[in-house]
XYZ file of C-alpha atoms in Angstrom:
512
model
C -0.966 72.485 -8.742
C -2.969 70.929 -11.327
C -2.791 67.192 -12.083
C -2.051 66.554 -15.662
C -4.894 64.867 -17.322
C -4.398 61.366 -19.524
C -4.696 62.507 -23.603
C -4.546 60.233 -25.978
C -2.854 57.003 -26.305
C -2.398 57.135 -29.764
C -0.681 54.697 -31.943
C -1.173 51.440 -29.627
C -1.904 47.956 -30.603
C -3.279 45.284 -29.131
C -0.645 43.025 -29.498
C 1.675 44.707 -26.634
C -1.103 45.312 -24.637
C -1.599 41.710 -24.161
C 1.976 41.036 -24.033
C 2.018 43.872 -21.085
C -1.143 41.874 -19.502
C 0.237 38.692 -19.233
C 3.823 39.900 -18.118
C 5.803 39.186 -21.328
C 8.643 41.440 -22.742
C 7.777 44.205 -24.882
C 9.811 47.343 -26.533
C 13.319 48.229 -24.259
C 11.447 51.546 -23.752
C 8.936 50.207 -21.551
C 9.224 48.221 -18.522
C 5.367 46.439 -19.204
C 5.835 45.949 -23.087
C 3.033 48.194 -24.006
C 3.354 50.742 -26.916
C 2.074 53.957 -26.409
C 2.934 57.819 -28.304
C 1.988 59.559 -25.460
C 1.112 63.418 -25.000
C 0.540 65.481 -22.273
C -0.378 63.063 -19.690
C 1.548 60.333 -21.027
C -1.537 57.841 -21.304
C -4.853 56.519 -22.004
C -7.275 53.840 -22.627
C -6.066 51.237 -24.996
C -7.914 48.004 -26.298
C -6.655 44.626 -25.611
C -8.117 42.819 -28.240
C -11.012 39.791 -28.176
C -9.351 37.711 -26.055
C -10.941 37.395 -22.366
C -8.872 40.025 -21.040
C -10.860 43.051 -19.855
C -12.152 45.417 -22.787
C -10.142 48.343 -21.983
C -6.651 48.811 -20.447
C -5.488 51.541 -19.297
C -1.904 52.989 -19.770
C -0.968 56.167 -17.390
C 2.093 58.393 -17.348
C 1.963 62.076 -15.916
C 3.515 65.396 -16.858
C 2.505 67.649 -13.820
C 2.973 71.086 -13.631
C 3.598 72.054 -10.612
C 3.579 75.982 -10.062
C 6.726 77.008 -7.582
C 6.399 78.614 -4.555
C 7.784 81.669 -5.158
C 7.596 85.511 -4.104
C 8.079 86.509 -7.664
C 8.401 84.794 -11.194
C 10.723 82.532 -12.970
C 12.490 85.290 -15.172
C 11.142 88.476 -14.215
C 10.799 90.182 -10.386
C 6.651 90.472 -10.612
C 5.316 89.514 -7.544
C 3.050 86.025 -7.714
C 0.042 86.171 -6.015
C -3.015 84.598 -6.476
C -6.443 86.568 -6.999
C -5.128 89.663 -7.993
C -6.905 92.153 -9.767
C -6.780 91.172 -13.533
C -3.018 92.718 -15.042
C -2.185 94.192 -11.807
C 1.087 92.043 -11.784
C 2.718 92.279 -15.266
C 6.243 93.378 -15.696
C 7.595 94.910 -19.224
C 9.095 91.356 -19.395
C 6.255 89.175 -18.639
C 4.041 91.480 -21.114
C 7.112 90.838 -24.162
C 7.415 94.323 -25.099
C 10.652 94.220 -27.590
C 14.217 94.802 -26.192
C 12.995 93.281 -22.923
C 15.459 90.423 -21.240
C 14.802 87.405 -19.098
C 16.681 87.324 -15.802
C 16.564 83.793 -13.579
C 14.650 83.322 -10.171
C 17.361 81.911 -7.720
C 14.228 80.507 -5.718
C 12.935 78.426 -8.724
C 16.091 76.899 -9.182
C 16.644 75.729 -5.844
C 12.894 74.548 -5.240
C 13.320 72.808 -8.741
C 17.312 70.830 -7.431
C 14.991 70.243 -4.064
C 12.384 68.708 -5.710
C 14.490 66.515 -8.364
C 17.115 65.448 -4.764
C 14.021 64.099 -3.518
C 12.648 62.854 -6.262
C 16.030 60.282 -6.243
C 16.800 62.306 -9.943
C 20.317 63.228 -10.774
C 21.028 66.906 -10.772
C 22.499 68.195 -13.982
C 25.408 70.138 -13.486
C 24.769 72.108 -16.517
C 21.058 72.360 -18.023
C 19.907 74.672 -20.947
C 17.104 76.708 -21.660
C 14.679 76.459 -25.084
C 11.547 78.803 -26.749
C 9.069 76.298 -27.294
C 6.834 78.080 -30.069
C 2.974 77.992 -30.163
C 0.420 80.379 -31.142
C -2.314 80.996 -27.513
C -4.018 84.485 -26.923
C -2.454 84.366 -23.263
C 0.955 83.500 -24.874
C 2.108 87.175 -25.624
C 5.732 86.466 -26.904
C 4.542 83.234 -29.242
C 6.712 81.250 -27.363
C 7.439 79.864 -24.020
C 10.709 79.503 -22.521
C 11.115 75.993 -21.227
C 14.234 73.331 -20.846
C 13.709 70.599 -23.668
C 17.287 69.354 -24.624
C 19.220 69.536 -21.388
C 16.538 70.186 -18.371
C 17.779 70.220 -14.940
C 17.071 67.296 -13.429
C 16.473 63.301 -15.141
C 16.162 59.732 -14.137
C 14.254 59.784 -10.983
C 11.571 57.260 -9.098
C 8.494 57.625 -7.217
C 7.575 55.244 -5.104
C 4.245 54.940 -4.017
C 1.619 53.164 -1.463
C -1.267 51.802 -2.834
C -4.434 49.319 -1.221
C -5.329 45.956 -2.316
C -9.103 46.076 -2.833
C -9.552 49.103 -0.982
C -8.222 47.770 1.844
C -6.276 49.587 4.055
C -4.573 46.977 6.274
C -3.522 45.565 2.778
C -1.109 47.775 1.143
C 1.435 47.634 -1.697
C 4.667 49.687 -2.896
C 4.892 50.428 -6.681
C 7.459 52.585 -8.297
C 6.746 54.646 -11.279
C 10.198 56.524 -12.746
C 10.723 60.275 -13.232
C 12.132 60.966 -16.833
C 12.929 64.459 -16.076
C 12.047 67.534 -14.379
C 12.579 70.660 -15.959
C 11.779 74.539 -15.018
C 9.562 76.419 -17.252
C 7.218 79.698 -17.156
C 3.110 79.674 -17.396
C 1.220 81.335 -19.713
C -1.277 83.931 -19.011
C -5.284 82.897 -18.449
C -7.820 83.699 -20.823
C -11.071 84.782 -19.658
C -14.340 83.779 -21.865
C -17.283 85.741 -21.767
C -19.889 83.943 -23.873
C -22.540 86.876 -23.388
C -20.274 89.127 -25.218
C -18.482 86.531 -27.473
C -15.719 88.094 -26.667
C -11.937 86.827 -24.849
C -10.262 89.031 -22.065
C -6.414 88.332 -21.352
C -5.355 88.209 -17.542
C -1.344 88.573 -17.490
C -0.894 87.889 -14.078
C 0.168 84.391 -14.119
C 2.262 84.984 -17.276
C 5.906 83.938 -16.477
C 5.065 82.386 -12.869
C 7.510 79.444 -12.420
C 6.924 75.866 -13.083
C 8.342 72.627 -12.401
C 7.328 69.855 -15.263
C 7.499 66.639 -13.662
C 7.599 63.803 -16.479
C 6.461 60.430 -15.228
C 6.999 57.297 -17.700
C 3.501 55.313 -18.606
C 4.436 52.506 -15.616
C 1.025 53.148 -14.160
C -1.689 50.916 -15.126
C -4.781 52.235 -13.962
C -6.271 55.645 -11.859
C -5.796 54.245 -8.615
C -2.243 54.148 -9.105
C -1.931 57.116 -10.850
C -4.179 58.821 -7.896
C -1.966 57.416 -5.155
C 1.611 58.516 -7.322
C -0.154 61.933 -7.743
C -0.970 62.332 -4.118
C 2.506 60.798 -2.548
C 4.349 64.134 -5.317
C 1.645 66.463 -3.072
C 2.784 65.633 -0.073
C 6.443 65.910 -0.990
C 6.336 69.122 -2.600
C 4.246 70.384 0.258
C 6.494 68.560 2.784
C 9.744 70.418 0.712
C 7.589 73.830 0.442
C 8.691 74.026 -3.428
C 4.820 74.102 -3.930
C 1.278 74.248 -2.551
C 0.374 71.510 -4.488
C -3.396 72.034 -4.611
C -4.722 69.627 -7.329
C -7.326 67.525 -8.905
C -7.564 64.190 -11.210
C -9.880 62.688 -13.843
C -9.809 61.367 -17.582
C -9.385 57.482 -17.903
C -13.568 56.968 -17.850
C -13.978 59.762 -20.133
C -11.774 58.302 -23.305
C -12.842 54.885 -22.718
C -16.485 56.106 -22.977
C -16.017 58.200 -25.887
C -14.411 54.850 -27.781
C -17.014 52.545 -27.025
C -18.901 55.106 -28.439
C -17.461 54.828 -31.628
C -15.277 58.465 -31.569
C -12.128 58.712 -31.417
C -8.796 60.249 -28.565
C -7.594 63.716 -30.462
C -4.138 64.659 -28.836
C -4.691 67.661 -27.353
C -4.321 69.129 -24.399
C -7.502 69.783 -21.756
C -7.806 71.432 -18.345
C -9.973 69.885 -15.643
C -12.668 72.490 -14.447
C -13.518 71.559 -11.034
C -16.701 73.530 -11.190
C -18.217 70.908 -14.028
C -16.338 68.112 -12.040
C -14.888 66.538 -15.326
C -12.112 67.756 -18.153
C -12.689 70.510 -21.095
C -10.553 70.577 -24.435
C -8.031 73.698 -24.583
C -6.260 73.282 -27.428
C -4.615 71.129 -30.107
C -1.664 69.301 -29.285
C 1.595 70.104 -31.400
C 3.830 67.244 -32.259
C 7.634 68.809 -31.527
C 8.363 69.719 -34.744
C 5.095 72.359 -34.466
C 7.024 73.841 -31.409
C 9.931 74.671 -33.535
C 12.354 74.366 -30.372
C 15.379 76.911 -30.617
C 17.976 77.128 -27.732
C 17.058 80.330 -25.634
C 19.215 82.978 -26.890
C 19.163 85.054 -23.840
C 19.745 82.873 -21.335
C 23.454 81.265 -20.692
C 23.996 77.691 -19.774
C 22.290 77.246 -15.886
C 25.211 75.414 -14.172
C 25.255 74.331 -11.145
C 27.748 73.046 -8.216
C 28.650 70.938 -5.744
C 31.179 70.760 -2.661
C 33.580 69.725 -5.446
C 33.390 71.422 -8.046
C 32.614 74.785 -6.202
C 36.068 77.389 -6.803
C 37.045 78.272 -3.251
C 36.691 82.362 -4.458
C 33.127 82.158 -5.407
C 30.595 84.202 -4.174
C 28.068 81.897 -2.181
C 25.001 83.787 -2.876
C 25.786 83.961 -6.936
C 25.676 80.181 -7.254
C 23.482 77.283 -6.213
C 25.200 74.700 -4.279
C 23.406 70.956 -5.083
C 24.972 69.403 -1.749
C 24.261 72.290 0.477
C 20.423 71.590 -0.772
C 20.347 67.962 -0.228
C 22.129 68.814 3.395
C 18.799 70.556 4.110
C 16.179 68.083 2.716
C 13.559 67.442 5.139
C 12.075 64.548 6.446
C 9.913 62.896 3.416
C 6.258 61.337 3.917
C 8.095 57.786 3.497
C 10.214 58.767 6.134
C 7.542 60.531 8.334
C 5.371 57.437 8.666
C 8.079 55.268 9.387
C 8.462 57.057 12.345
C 5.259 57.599 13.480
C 4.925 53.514 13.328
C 8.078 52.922 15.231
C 7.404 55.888 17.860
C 4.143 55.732 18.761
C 3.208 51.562 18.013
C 0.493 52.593 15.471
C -0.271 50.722 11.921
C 1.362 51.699 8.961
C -2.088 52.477 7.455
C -2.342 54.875 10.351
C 0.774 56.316 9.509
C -0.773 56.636 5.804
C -4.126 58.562 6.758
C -2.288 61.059 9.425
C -0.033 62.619 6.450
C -2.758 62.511 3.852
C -4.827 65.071 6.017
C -3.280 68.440 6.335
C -2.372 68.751 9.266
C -3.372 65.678 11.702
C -0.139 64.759 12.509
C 0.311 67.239 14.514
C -3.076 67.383 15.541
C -2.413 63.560 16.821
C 1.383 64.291 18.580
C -0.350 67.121 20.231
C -3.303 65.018 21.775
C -0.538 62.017 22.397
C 1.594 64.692 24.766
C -1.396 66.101 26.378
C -3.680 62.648 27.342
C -2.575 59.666 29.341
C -4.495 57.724 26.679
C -2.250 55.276 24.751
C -1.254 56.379 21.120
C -2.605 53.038 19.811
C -6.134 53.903 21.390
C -5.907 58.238 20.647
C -5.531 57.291 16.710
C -8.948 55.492 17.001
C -10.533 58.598 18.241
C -8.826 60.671 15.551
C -9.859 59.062 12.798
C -12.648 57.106 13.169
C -14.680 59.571 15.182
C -12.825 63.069 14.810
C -12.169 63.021 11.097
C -15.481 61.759 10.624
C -16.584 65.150 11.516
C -14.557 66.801 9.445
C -15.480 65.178 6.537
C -18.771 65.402 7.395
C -18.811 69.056 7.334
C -15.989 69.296 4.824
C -13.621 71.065 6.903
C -9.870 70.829 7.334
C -8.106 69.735 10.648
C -6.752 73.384 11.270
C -10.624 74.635 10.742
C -11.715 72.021 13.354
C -13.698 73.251 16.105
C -12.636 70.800 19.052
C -9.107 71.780 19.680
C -6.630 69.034 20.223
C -6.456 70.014 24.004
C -9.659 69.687 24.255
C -9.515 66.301 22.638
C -6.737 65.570 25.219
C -9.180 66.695 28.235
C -12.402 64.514 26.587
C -9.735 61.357 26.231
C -8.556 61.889 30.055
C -11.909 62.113 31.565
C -12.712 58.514 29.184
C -9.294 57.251 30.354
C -9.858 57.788 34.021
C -13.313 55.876 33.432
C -14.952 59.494 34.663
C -17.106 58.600 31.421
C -17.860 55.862 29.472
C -16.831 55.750 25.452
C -20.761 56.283 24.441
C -20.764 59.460 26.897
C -17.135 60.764 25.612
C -19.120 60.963 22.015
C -21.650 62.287 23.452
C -19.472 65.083 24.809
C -17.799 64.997 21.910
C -20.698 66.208 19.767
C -21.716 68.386 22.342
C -17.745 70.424 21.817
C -18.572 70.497 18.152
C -21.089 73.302 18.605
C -18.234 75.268 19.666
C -19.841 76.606 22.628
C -16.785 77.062 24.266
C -17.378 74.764 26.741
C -14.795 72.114 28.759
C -15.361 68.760 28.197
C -15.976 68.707 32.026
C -18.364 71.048 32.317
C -20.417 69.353 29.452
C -20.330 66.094 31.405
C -21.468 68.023 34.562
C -23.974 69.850 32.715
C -25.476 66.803 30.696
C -25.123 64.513 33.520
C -22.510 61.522 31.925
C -20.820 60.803 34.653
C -19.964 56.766 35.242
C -22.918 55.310 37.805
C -20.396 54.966 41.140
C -23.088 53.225 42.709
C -22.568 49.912 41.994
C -25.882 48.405 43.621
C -27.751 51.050 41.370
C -25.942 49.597 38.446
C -26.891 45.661 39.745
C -30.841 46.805 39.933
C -30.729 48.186 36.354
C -28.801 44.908 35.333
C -31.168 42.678 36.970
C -34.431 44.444 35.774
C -33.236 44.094 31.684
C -32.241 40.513 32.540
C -35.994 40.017 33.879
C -37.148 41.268 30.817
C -35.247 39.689 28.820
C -35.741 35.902 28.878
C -35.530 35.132 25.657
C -31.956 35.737 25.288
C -31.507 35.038 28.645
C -32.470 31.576 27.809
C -30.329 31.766 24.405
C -27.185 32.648 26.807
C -27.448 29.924 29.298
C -27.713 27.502 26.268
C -24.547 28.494 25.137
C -24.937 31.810 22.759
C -22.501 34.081 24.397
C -22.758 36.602 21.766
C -26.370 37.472 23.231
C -24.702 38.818 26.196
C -23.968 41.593 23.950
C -27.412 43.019 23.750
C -27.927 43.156 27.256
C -24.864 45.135 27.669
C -26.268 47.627 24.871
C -29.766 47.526 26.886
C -28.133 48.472 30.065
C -26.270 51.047 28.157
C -29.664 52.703 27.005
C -31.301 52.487 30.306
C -28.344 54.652 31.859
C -27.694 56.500 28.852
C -24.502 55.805 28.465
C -23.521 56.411 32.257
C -22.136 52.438 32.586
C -18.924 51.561 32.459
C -19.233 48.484 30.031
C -16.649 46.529 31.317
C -18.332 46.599 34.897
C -21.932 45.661 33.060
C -20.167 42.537 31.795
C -19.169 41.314 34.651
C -22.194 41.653 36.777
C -24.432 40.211 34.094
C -22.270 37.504 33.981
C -22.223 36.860 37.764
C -26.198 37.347 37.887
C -26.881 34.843 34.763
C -24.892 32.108 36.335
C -26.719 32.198 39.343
């Protein structure tokens, strides 16, 4: 899925900008009393006016398409699949060859209900179908047929986490609201190639099933609208209505282009993650350009409920709302709630297990497999495990340290086998993906924890001997020098001292 990128904000005035700013009322339309004609993302950069409010403000909505997971597409039965050879998936249908007839995906329908039930939209019973016309190389039929009057869901919310100065401990809920979500087919891709000046048509994704999800302009900037984007990813991957693979840019790019004296076209662009930044595609019709016309070959989609179902209908022939909602999974919101309350962790912990793919169940898996509290396991996930990752850019399930092998490395630590600067070491050392037990690397490396304590007491007292300026610092009162001897003692045993231990004997030797 492909985030929907801000176009213009045309038509806005500084006036209810500054009304939004400083929280006075504004059209009924809008919640933040800002005024914006809005395209395909709903949003842009709009000026504020010479007062000492900041230059440019910023006024986001989204229209996402998200394309459905699906074996085949929306209204004919070619299979969907991504990569194939150019026009190797193109049904009479999907290619508009005359006397051809649209005939509705059951699976699009339900993802779509699934999607708008979690979503908190209400599900309309009845929802229509409309060409929307427009002239595109990759558009074979001239039209596209889309839900514009009556679509099948409307009047939803999306709430959504966001941090307070990039702070994680320091988190806030906002809401943005869903206008509508309605089911629609893709067009086909065109293919430039600029050494031949010449345009290829691919086919293949011609007809695949979307969901449009239409957000209102409630966002005010692209943190929010990054953090409403990514909490609709993890729903429609948590419902499996989409894959929800996406990307998001566009606010920086029309402020620029206004200080620099051009001007926001309404149009619609593309982001090209190659470039890392958003290309024009084509103009942007106002609706009258469309020239919408109710879909003459599709009936009336209507849809039931426990109700309203007749008691001699055929099941599979009809799609059942409440049946749906029955079977609604557990939702992110839902998710971390119970990863706080059953394992004792933060809610920002909560926040970066479900936003990696994944490391939930990486983390129950380590939890059920260590004798490590969960409270001390998360540090190890994230701050040193996902480190990695990141590092090397690879996902949890592409992670070379298994999580029982994280379970084993955590054991040995918990057991005090090995101290926390030797389970890193170890930890590094698993990385490699030797295929090698935690154990043996200790055995082989020599990390073990010094047993011996008089061993440990002559390393303690020979960096205390030469250390008498800070020896001299502690007695006088700076505890927080005691620190670097511990680290010193560390280094001399490479990590084989159990910290704790060092502490105390230190402690005991400087107040002699």
């Amino acid at each position: 899925m492909a985030a929907a990128v801000a176009t213009a904000a045309r038509g806005c005035s500084g006036v209810w900008c500054r009304a939004w700013q400083r929280g006075a009322g504004g059209p009924s339309h809008s919640p933040h009393g800002q005024r914006a004609a809005a395209s395909s993302a709903r949003g842009g950069a709009v000026p504020v006016g010479k007062s000492g409010l900041a230059p440019w403000v910023p006024v986001v909505g989204l229209e996402i398409h998200a394309q459905i997971s699906s074996n085949s597409k929306l209204f004919s039965g070619s299979q969907v699949q991504f990569a194939a050879p150019p026009n190797s998936l193109v049904s009479f249908f999907d290619a508009s060859l005359p006397g051809t007839l649209p005939v509705l995906n059951r699976r699009c329908v339900e993802a779509a209900v699934m999607t708008g039930l979690a979503l908190n939209c209400s599900i309309n019973k009845k929802s229509l179908f409309d060409r929307k016309h427009y002239f595109y190389a990759d558009l074979p039929a001239g039209y596209q047929i889309t839900q514009q009057r009556v679509p099948i869901a409307v009047n939803g919310s999306l709430s959504y986490s966001l941090c307070v100065d990039n702070k994680m401990s320091q988190m806030v809920t906002k809401t943005v609201r869903i206008k509508q979500i309605q089911l629609e087919q893709d067009s086909g891709k065109s293919l430039h190639d600029d050494t031949r000046s010449q345009t290829l048509v691919d086919l293949n994704r011609a007809g695949v099933g979307l969901m449009e999800v239409v957000m209102e302009p409630d966002m005010c900037c692209g943190e929010e609208a990054a953090a409403a984007v990514r909490e609709l990813q993890l729903i429609l991957q948590t419902l499996g209505s989409s894959q929800a693979v996406m990307a998001d840019y566009e606010i920086q790019r029309q402020i620029e282009e206004l200080e620099n004296g051009g001007t926001i076209l309404n149009e619609t662009r593309a982001f090209d993650s190659k470039l890392g930044c958003t290309v024009p595609m084509r103009d942007k019709e106002g609706k009258q350009d469309y020239r919408f016309m109710p879909e003459p070959n599709l009936p009336p989609l209507i849809l039931y409920d426990a109700k309203s179902l007749p008691a001699n209908m055929n099941h599979q022939q009809v799609v059942n709302i409440d049946w749906i909602h029955e079977r609604l999974p557990d939702l992110p919101s839902v998710k971390r709630a119970k990863l706080v309350e059953q394992y004792g962790i933060l809610p920002e912990h909560s926040f970066a297990l479900l936003n990696e793919d994944g490391l939930t169940e990486f983390f129950e898996n380590v939890v059920k497999q260590t004798q490590m509290k969960p409270k001390k396991v998360i540090g190890w996930i994230l701050n040193v495990l996902l480190s990695y990752l990141k590092e090397h850019s690879l996902t949890v399930k592409e992670s070379p340290i298994s999580s029982l092998m994280m379970a084993d490395l955590l054991n040995l630590l918990e057991k005090k086998e090995i101290s926390s600067t030797a389970a890193k070491q170890v930890l590094a050392e698993l990385w490699k993906g030797e295929e090698k037990t935690p154990l043996e690397i200790v055995k082989e490396k020599k990390l073990e924890l010094i047993q011996d304590q008089k061993e440990l007491e002559q390393i303690c007292q020979a960096v205390i001997d030469g250390q008498e300026n800070e020896v001299m610092a502690i007695k006088a009162g700076n505890l927080k020098v005691l620190n670097k001897l511990i680290g010193l003692v560390q280094r001399e045993t490479r990590g084989r001292s159990n910290p704790v231990l060092v502490k105390q004997l230190l402690e005991k030797k400087l107040s002699e």
